[in-house]
PDB file of N, CA and C in Angstrom:
ATOM      1  N   MET A1482      47.728  44.679   9.094  1.00 48.00           N
ATOM      2  CA  MET A1482      47.378  43.278   8.850  1.00 48.00           C
ATOM      3  C   MET A1482      46.113  43.502   7.924  1.00 48.00           C
ATOM      4  N   SER A1483      46.251  43.600   6.678  1.00 48.00           N
ATOM      5  CA  SER A1483      45.122  43.823   5.827  1.00 48.00           C
ATOM      6  C   SER A1483      45.044  42.548   5.041  1.00 48.00           C
ATOM      7  N   ARG A1484      43.880  42.070   4.885  1.00 49.00           N
ATOM      8  CA  ARG A1484      43.577  40.668   4.045  1.00 49.00           C
ATOM      9  C   ARG A1484      43.183  41.032   2.617  1.00 49.00           C
ATOM     10  N   SER A1485      43.412  40.459   1.487  1.00 47.00           N
ATOM     11  CA  SER A1485      42.961  40.823   0.383  1.00 47.00           C
ATOM     12  C   SER A1485      41.589  40.060   0.125  1.00 47.00           C
ATOM     13  N   VAL A1486      40.431  41.059  -0.023  1.00 50.00           N
ATOM     14  CA  VAL A1486      39.183  40.370  -0.023  1.00 50.00           C
ATOM     15  C   VAL A1486      38.862  39.778  -1.449  1.00 50.00           C
ATOM     16  N   SER A1487      39.342  39.923  -2.392  1.00 48.00           N
ATOM     17  CA  SER A1487      39.206  39.313  -3.978  1.00 48.00           C
ATOM     18  C   SER A1487      40.325  37.918  -3.769  1.00 48.00           C
ATOM     19  N   SER A1488      39.714  36.747  -3.833  1.00 47.00           N
ATOM     20  CA  SER A1488      40.574  35.703  -4.114  1.00 47.00           C
ATOM     21  C   SER A1488      40.064  34.906  -5.298  1.00 47.00           C
ATOM     22  N   SER A1489      40.627  34.315  -6.095  1.00 48.00           N
ATOM     23  CA  SER A1489      40.237  33.556  -7.255  1.00 48.00           C
ATOM     24  C   SER A1489      39.445  32.360  -6.635  1.00 48.00           C
ATOM     25  N   SER A1490      39.563  31.840  -5.625  1.00 54.00           N
ATOM     26  CA  SER A1490      39.075  30.597  -5.165  1.00 54.00           C
ATOM     27  C   SER A1490      37.699  31.214  -4.472  1.00 54.00           C
ATOM     28  N   GLU A1491      37.458  32.409  -4.252  1.00 64.00           N
ATOM     29  CA  GLU A1491      36.358  32.718  -3.426  1.00 64.00           C
ATOM     30  C   GLU A1491      35.255  33.379  -4.480  1.00 64.00           C
ATOM     31  N   SER A1492      35.496  33.393  -5.823  1.00 63.00           N
ATOM     32  CA  SER A1492      34.721  34.244  -6.747  1.00 63.00           C
ATOM     33  C   SER A1492      33.648  33.094  -7.133  1.00 63.00           C
ATOM     34  N   PRO A1493      32.632  33.599  -7.618  1.00 59.00           N
ATOM     35  CA  PRO A1493      31.589  32.552  -7.877  1.00 59.00           C
ATOM     36  C   PRO A1493      32.076  32.189  -9.401  1.00 59.00           C
ATOM     37  N   PRO A1494      31.479  30.948  -9.834  1.00 58.00           N
ATOM     38  CA  PRO A1494      31.919  30.422 -11.237  1.00 58.00           C
ATOM     39  C   PRO A1494      31.061  31.517 -12.144  1.00 58.00           C
ATOM     40  N   PRO A1495      31.697  31.537 -13.383  1.00 56.00           N
ATOM     41  CA  PRO A1495      31.026  32.251 -14.689  1.00 56.00           C
ATOM     42  C   PRO A1495      29.764  31.705 -14.629  1.00 56.00           C
ATOM     43  N   PRO A1496      28.709  32.500 -15.203  1.00 58.00           N
ATOM     44  CA  PRO A1496      27.422  31.992 -15.422  1.00 58.00           C
ATOM     45  C   PRO A1496      27.321  30.881 -16.063  1.00 58.00           C
ATOM     46  N   ALA A1497      27.781  30.710 -17.375  1.00 66.00           N
ATOM     47  CA  ALA A1497      27.750  29.450 -17.980  1.00 66.00           C
ATOM     48  C   ALA A1497      27.936  28.111 -17.463  1.00 66.00           C
ATOM     49  N   ILE A1498      29.371  28.130 -16.512  1.00 67.00           N
ATOM     50  CA  ILE A1498      29.573  27.114 -15.742  1.00 67.00           C
ATOM     51  C   ILE A1498      28.478  26.871 -14.710  1.00 67.00           C
ATOM     52  N   GLY A1499      28.091  27.778 -13.922  1.00 70.00           N
ATOM     53  CA  GLY A1499      26.875  27.917 -12.746  1.00 70.00           C
ATOM     54  C   GLY A1499      25.769  27.193 -13.419  1.00 70.00           C
ATOM     55  N   HIS A1500      25.481  27.506 -14.744  1.00 74.00           N
ATOM     56  CA  HIS A1500      24.008  27.123 -15.572  1.00 74.00           C
ATOM     57  C   HIS A1500      24.391  25.532 -15.621  1.00 74.00           C
ATOM     58  N   LEU A1501      25.416  25.212 -16.061  1.00 74.00           N
ATOM     59  CA  LEU A1501      25.634  23.924 -16.377  1.00 74.00           C
ATOM     60  C   LEU A1501      25.609  23.077 -15.281  1.00 74.00           C
ATOM     61  N   ALA A1502      26.119  23.426 -14.160  1.00 80.00           N
ATOM     62  CA  ALA A1502      25.833  22.556 -12.928  1.00 80.00           C
ATOM     63  C   ALA A1502      24.364  22.689 -12.329  1.00 80.00           C
ATOM     64  N   ASP A1503      23.625  23.705 -12.688  1.00 88.00           N
ATOM     65  CA  ASP A1503      22.338  23.638 -12.474  1.00 88.00           C
ATOM     66  C   ASP A1503      21.591  22.592 -13.264  1.00 88.00           C
ATOM     67  N   GLU A1504      21.867  22.903 -14.511  1.00 88.00           N
ATOM     68  CA  GLU A1504      21.323  21.851 -15.252  1.00 88.00           C
ATOM     69  C   GLU A1504      21.411  20.544 -15.098  1.00 88.00           C
ATOM     70  N   THR A1505      22.867  19.939 -14.653  1.00 90.00           N
ATOM     71  CA  THR A1505      23.276  18.846 -14.618  1.00 90.00           C
ATOM     72  C   THR A1505      22.577  18.397 -13.177  1.00 90.00           C
ATOM     73  N   GLN A1506      22.494  19.161 -12.146  1.00 92.00           N
ATOM     74  CA  GLN A1506      21.610  19.102 -10.927  1.00 92.00           C
ATOM     75  C   GLN A1506      20.134  18.578 -11.307  1.00 92.00           C
ATOM     76  N   ARG A1507      19.501  19.631 -12.132  1.00 92.00           N
ATOM     77  CA  ARG A1507      18.254  19.398 -12.326  1.00 92.00           C
ATOM     78  C   ARG A1507      17.886  17.856 -13.370  1.00 92.00           C
ATOM     79  N   GLN A1508      18.831  17.605 -14.073  1.00 94.00           N
ATOM     80  CA  GLN A1508      18.720  16.452 -14.978  1.00 94.00           C
ATOM     81  C   GLN A1508      18.649  15.125 -14.078  1.00 94.00           C
ATOM     82  N   SER A1509      19.645  15.091 -13.128  1.00 94.00           N
ATOM     83  CA  SER A1509      20.003  14.404 -11.888  1.00 94.00           C
ATOM     84  C   SER A1509      18.590  14.118 -11.252  1.00 94.00           C
ATOM     85  N   LEU A1510      18.162  15.188 -10.704  1.00 94.00           N
ATOM     86  CA  LEU A1510      16.744  15.271  -9.983  1.00 94.00           C
ATOM     87  C   LEU A1510      15.768  14.491 -10.734  1.00 94.00           C
ATOM     88  N   LEU A1511      15.629  15.070 -12.023  1.00 95.00           N
ATOM     89  CA  LEU A1511      14.548  14.465 -13.030  1.00 95.00           C
ATOM     90  C   LEU A1511      14.691  13.046 -13.116  1.00 95.00           C
ATOM     91  N   GLN A1512      15.824  12.535 -13.147  1.00 96.00           N
ATOM     92  CA  GLN A1512      15.848  10.994 -13.579  1.00 96.00           C
ATOM     93  C   GLN A1512      15.743  10.353 -12.224  1.00 96.00           C
ATOM     94  N   TYR A1513      16.056  10.959 -10.955  1.00 97.00           N
ATOM     95  CA  TYR A1513      15.578  10.326  -9.642  1.00 97.00           C
ATOM     96  C   TYR A1513      14.057  10.331  -9.674  1.00 97.00           C
ATOM     97  N   ILE A1514      13.575  11.387  -9.916  1.00 97.00           N
ATOM     98  CA  ILE A1514      11.988  11.388  -9.688  1.00 97.00           C
ATOM     99  C   ILE A1514      11.643  10.555 -10.616  1.00 97.00           C
ATOM    100  N   ASP A1515      11.890  10.298 -11.917  1.00 97.00           N
ATOM    101  CA  ASP A1515      11.350   9.311 -12.973  1.00 97.00           C
ATOM    102  C   ASP A1515      11.427   8.007 -12.337  1.00 97.00           C
ATOM    103  N   GLN A1516      12.686   7.479 -11.682  1.00 97.00           N
ATOM    104  CA  GLN A1516      12.753   6.239 -11.277  1.00 97.00           C
ATOM    105  C   GLN A1516      12.027   6.094 -10.149  1.00 97.00           C
ATOM    106  N   ARG A1517      11.873   6.936  -9.161  1.00 98.00           N
ATOM    107  CA  ARG A1517      10.686   6.639  -8.084  1.00 98.00           C
ATOM    108  C   ARG A1517       9.476   6.667  -8.724  1.00 98.00           C
ATOM    109  N   ILE A1518       8.780   7.574  -9.488  1.00 98.00           N
ATOM    110  CA  ILE A1518       7.575   7.171 -10.005  1.00 98.00           C
ATOM    111  C   ILE A1518       7.411   5.803 -10.574  1.00 98.00           C
ATOM    112  N   GLN A1519       8.321   5.278 -11.219  1.00 98.00           N
ATOM    113  CA  GLN A1519       8.526   3.840 -11.673  1.00 98.00           C
ATOM    114  C   GLN A1519       8.191   2.928 -10.803  1.00 98.00           C
ATOM    115  N   GLU A1520       9.236   3.014  -9.518  1.00 98.00           N
ATOM    116  CA  GLU A1520       9.310   2.307  -8.334  1.00 98.00           C
ATOM    117  C   GLU A1520       7.709   2.237  -7.857  1.00 98.00           C
ATOM    118  N   LEU A1521       7.202   3.366  -7.511  1.00 98.00           N
ATOM    119  CA  LEU A1521       6.077   3.733  -7.123  1.00 98.00           C
ATOM    120  C   LEU A1521       4.552   3.009  -7.481  1.00 98.00           C
ATOM    121  N   GLU A1522       4.815   3.076  -9.061  1.00 99.00           N
ATOM    122  CA  GLU A1522       3.705   2.432  -9.929  1.00 99.00           C
ATOM    123  C   GLU A1522       3.784   0.947  -9.899  1.00 99.00           C
ATOM    124  N   GLU A1523       4.934   0.457  -9.659  1.00 99.00           N
ATOM    125  CA  GLU A1523       5.183  -1.061  -9.786  1.00 99.00           C
ATOM    126  C   GLU A1523       4.668  -1.436  -8.331  1.00 99.00           C
ATOM    127  N   GLU A1524       4.972  -0.803  -7.340  1.00 99.00           N
ATOM    128  CA  GLU A1524       4.540  -1.001  -5.898  1.00 99.00           C
ATOM    129  C   GLU A1524       3.055  -0.987  -5.985  1.00 99.00           C
ATOM    130  N   ARG A1525       2.413  -0.049  -6.608  1.00 99.00           N
ATOM    131  CA  ARG A1525       0.873   0.178  -6.422  1.00 99.00           C
ATOM    132  C   ARG A1525       0.187  -0.892  -7.398  1.00 99.00           C
ATOM    133  N   CYS A1526       0.936  -1.402  -8.410  1.00 98.00           N
ATOM    134  CA  CYS A1526       0.070  -2.762  -9.043  1.00 98.00           C
ATOM    135  C   CYS A1526       0.469  -3.876  -8.394  1.00 98.00           C
ATOM    136  N   GLU A1527       1.733  -4.066  -7.509  1.00 99.00           N
ATOM    137  CA  GLU A1527       1.617  -5.135  -6.635  1.00 99.00           C
ATOM    138  C   GLU A1527       0.607  -5.201  -5.604  1.00 99.00           C
ATOM    139  N   LEU A1528       0.412  -3.958  -4.917  1.00 99.00           N
ATOM    140  CA  LEU A1528      -0.692  -3.635  -3.810  1.00 99.00           C
ATOM    141  C   LEU A1528      -2.175  -4.022  -4.634  1.00 99.00           C
ATOM    142  N   ARG A1529      -2.156  -3.823  -5.580  1.00 99.00           N
ATOM    143  CA  ARG A1529      -3.728  -3.979  -6.207  1.00 99.00           C
ATOM    144  C   ARG A1529      -4.086  -5.245  -6.462  1.00 99.00           C
ATOM    145  N   GLN A1530      -2.993  -6.104  -6.989  1.00 98.00           N
ATOM    146  CA  GLN A1530      -2.719  -7.320  -7.123  1.00 98.00           C
ATOM    147  C   GLN A1530      -3.200  -8.119  -6.014  1.00 98.00           C
ATOM    148  N   GLN A1531      -2.407  -7.708  -4.541  1.00 99.00           N
ATOM    149  CA  GLN A1531      -2.757  -8.139  -3.067  1.00 99.00           C
ATOM    150  C   GLN A1531      -4.126  -7.972  -2.684  1.00 99.00           C
ATOM    151  N   LEU A1532      -4.562  -6.671  -3.112  1.00 98.00           N
ATOM    152  CA  LEU A1532      -5.921  -6.293  -2.549  1.00 98.00           C
ATOM    153  C   LEU A1532      -7.191  -7.422  -3.540  1.00 98.00           C
ATOM    154  N   SER A1533      -6.783  -7.743  -4.803  1.00 98.00           N
ATOM    155  CA  SER A1533      -7.784  -8.446  -5.458  1.00 98.00           C
ATOM    156  C   SER A1533      -7.709  -9.895  -5.104  1.00 98.00           C
ATOM    157  N   ASP A1534      -6.448 -10.355  -4.602  1.00 98.00           N
ATOM    158  CA  ASP A1534      -6.306 -11.495  -3.941  1.00 98.00           C
ATOM    159  C   ASP A1534      -7.116 -11.859  -2.747  1.00 98.00           C
ATOM    160  N   LEU A1535      -6.827 -10.826  -1.745  1.00 98.00           N
ATOM    161  CA  LEU A1535      -7.573 -10.914  -0.564  1.00 98.00           C
ATOM    162  C   LEU A1535      -9.020 -11.045  -0.697  1.00 98.00           C
ATOM    163  N   LYS A1536      -9.506 -10.069  -1.538  1.00 98.00           N
ATOM    164  CA  LYS A1536     -10.835 -10.023  -1.717  1.00 98.00           C
ATOM    165  C   LYS A1536     -11.414 -11.084  -2.414  1.00 98.00           C
ATOM    166  N   ALA A1537     -10.821 -11.885  -3.306  1.00 98.00           N
ATOM    167  CA  ALA A1537     -11.145 -13.341  -3.523  1.00 98.00           C
ATOM    168  C   ALA A1537     -11.036 -14.270  -2.681  1.00 98.00           C
ATOM    169  N   GLU A1538     -10.173 -14.033  -1.576  1.00 98.00           N
ATOM    170  CA  GLU A1538     -10.137 -15.019  -0.380  1.00 98.00           C
ATOM    171  C   GLU A1538     -11.258 -14.644   0.477  1.00 98.00           C
ATOM    172  N   GLN A1539     -11.699 -13.538   0.616  1.00 98.00           N
ATOM    173  CA  GLN A1539     -12.687 -13.067   1.554  1.00 98.00           C
ATOM    174  C   GLN A1539     -13.985 -13.471   1.011  1.00 98.00           C
ATOM    175  N   SER A1540     -14.341 -13.460  -0.265  1.00 97.00           N
ATOM    176  CA  SER A1540     -15.530 -13.997  -1.096  1.00 97.00           C
ATOM    177  C   SER A1540     -15.547 -15.445  -0.612  1.00 97.00           C
ATOM    178  N   ILE A1541     -14.312 -16.377  -0.841  1.00 97.00           N
ATOM    179  CA  ILE A1541     -14.450 -17.777  -0.553  1.00 97.00           C
ATOM    180  C   ILE A1541     -14.812 -18.105   0.944  1.00 97.00           C
ATOM    181  N   ALA A1542     -14.461 -17.155   1.817  1.00 96.00           N
ATOM    182  CA  ALA A1542     -14.364 -17.598   3.319  1.00 96.00           C
ATOM    183  C   ALA A1542     -16.000 -17.117   3.555  1.00 96.00           C
ATOM    184  N   LYS A1543     -16.439 -16.218   3.020  1.00 96.00           N
ATOM    185  CA  LYS A1543     -17.781 -15.683   3.234  1.00 96.00           C
ATOM    186  C   LYS A1543     -18.768 -16.876   2.828  1.00 96.00           C
ATOM    187  N   ALA A1544     -18.407 -17.334   1.712  1.00 95.00           N
ATOM    188  CA  ALA A1544     -19.178 -18.470   1.119  1.00 95.00           C
ATOM    189  C   ALA A1544     -19.130 -19.595   1.950  1.00 95.00           C
ATOM    190  N   LYS A1545     -18.114 -20.013   2.458  1.00 93.00           N
ATOM    191  CA  LYS A1545     -17.863 -21.147   3.470  1.00 93.00           C
ATOM    192  C   LYS A1545     -18.775 -20.760   4.660  1.00 93.00           C
ATOM    193  N   ILE A1546     -18.794 -19.691   5.100  1.00 94.00           N
ATOM    194  CA  ILE A1546     -19.485 -19.211   6.516  1.00 94.00           C
ATOM    195  C   ILE A1546     -20.831 -19.438   6.125  1.00 94.00           C
ATOM    196  N   ARG A1547     -21.432 -19.076   4.991  1.00 94.00           N
ATOM    197  CA  ARG A1547     -22.677 -19.136   4.584  1.00 94.00           C
ATOM    198  C   ARG A1547     -23.240 -20.801   4.550  1.00 94.00           C
ATOM    199  N   GLU A1548     -22.391 -21.481   3.956  1.00 92.00           N
ATOM    200  CA  GLU A1548     -22.480 -23.164   3.877  1.00 92.00           C
ATOM    201  C   GLU A1548     -22.575 -23.763   5.198  1.00 92.00           C
ATOM    202  N   ALA A1549     -22.338 -23.141   6.239  1.00 82.00           N
ATOM    203  CA  ALA A1549     -21.889 -23.673   7.375  1.00 82.00           C
ATOM    204  C   ALA A1549     -23.230 -23.671   8.213  1.00 82.00           C
TER     205      ALA A1549
END
């Protein structure tokens, strides 16, 4: 009972096809990274605005405490 080791379904794809698959994965990953960067930059802007608002509230609260 001998098995044939070489089978067309087991052979690796030709280099050109493999390269295209790698390039597609690379482009997909780059798109994901770009999207995440944009999302994180937007979140950072929102957090900076919240920080600014909280600092303003803190200043108002401190001023009221000094008046009392």
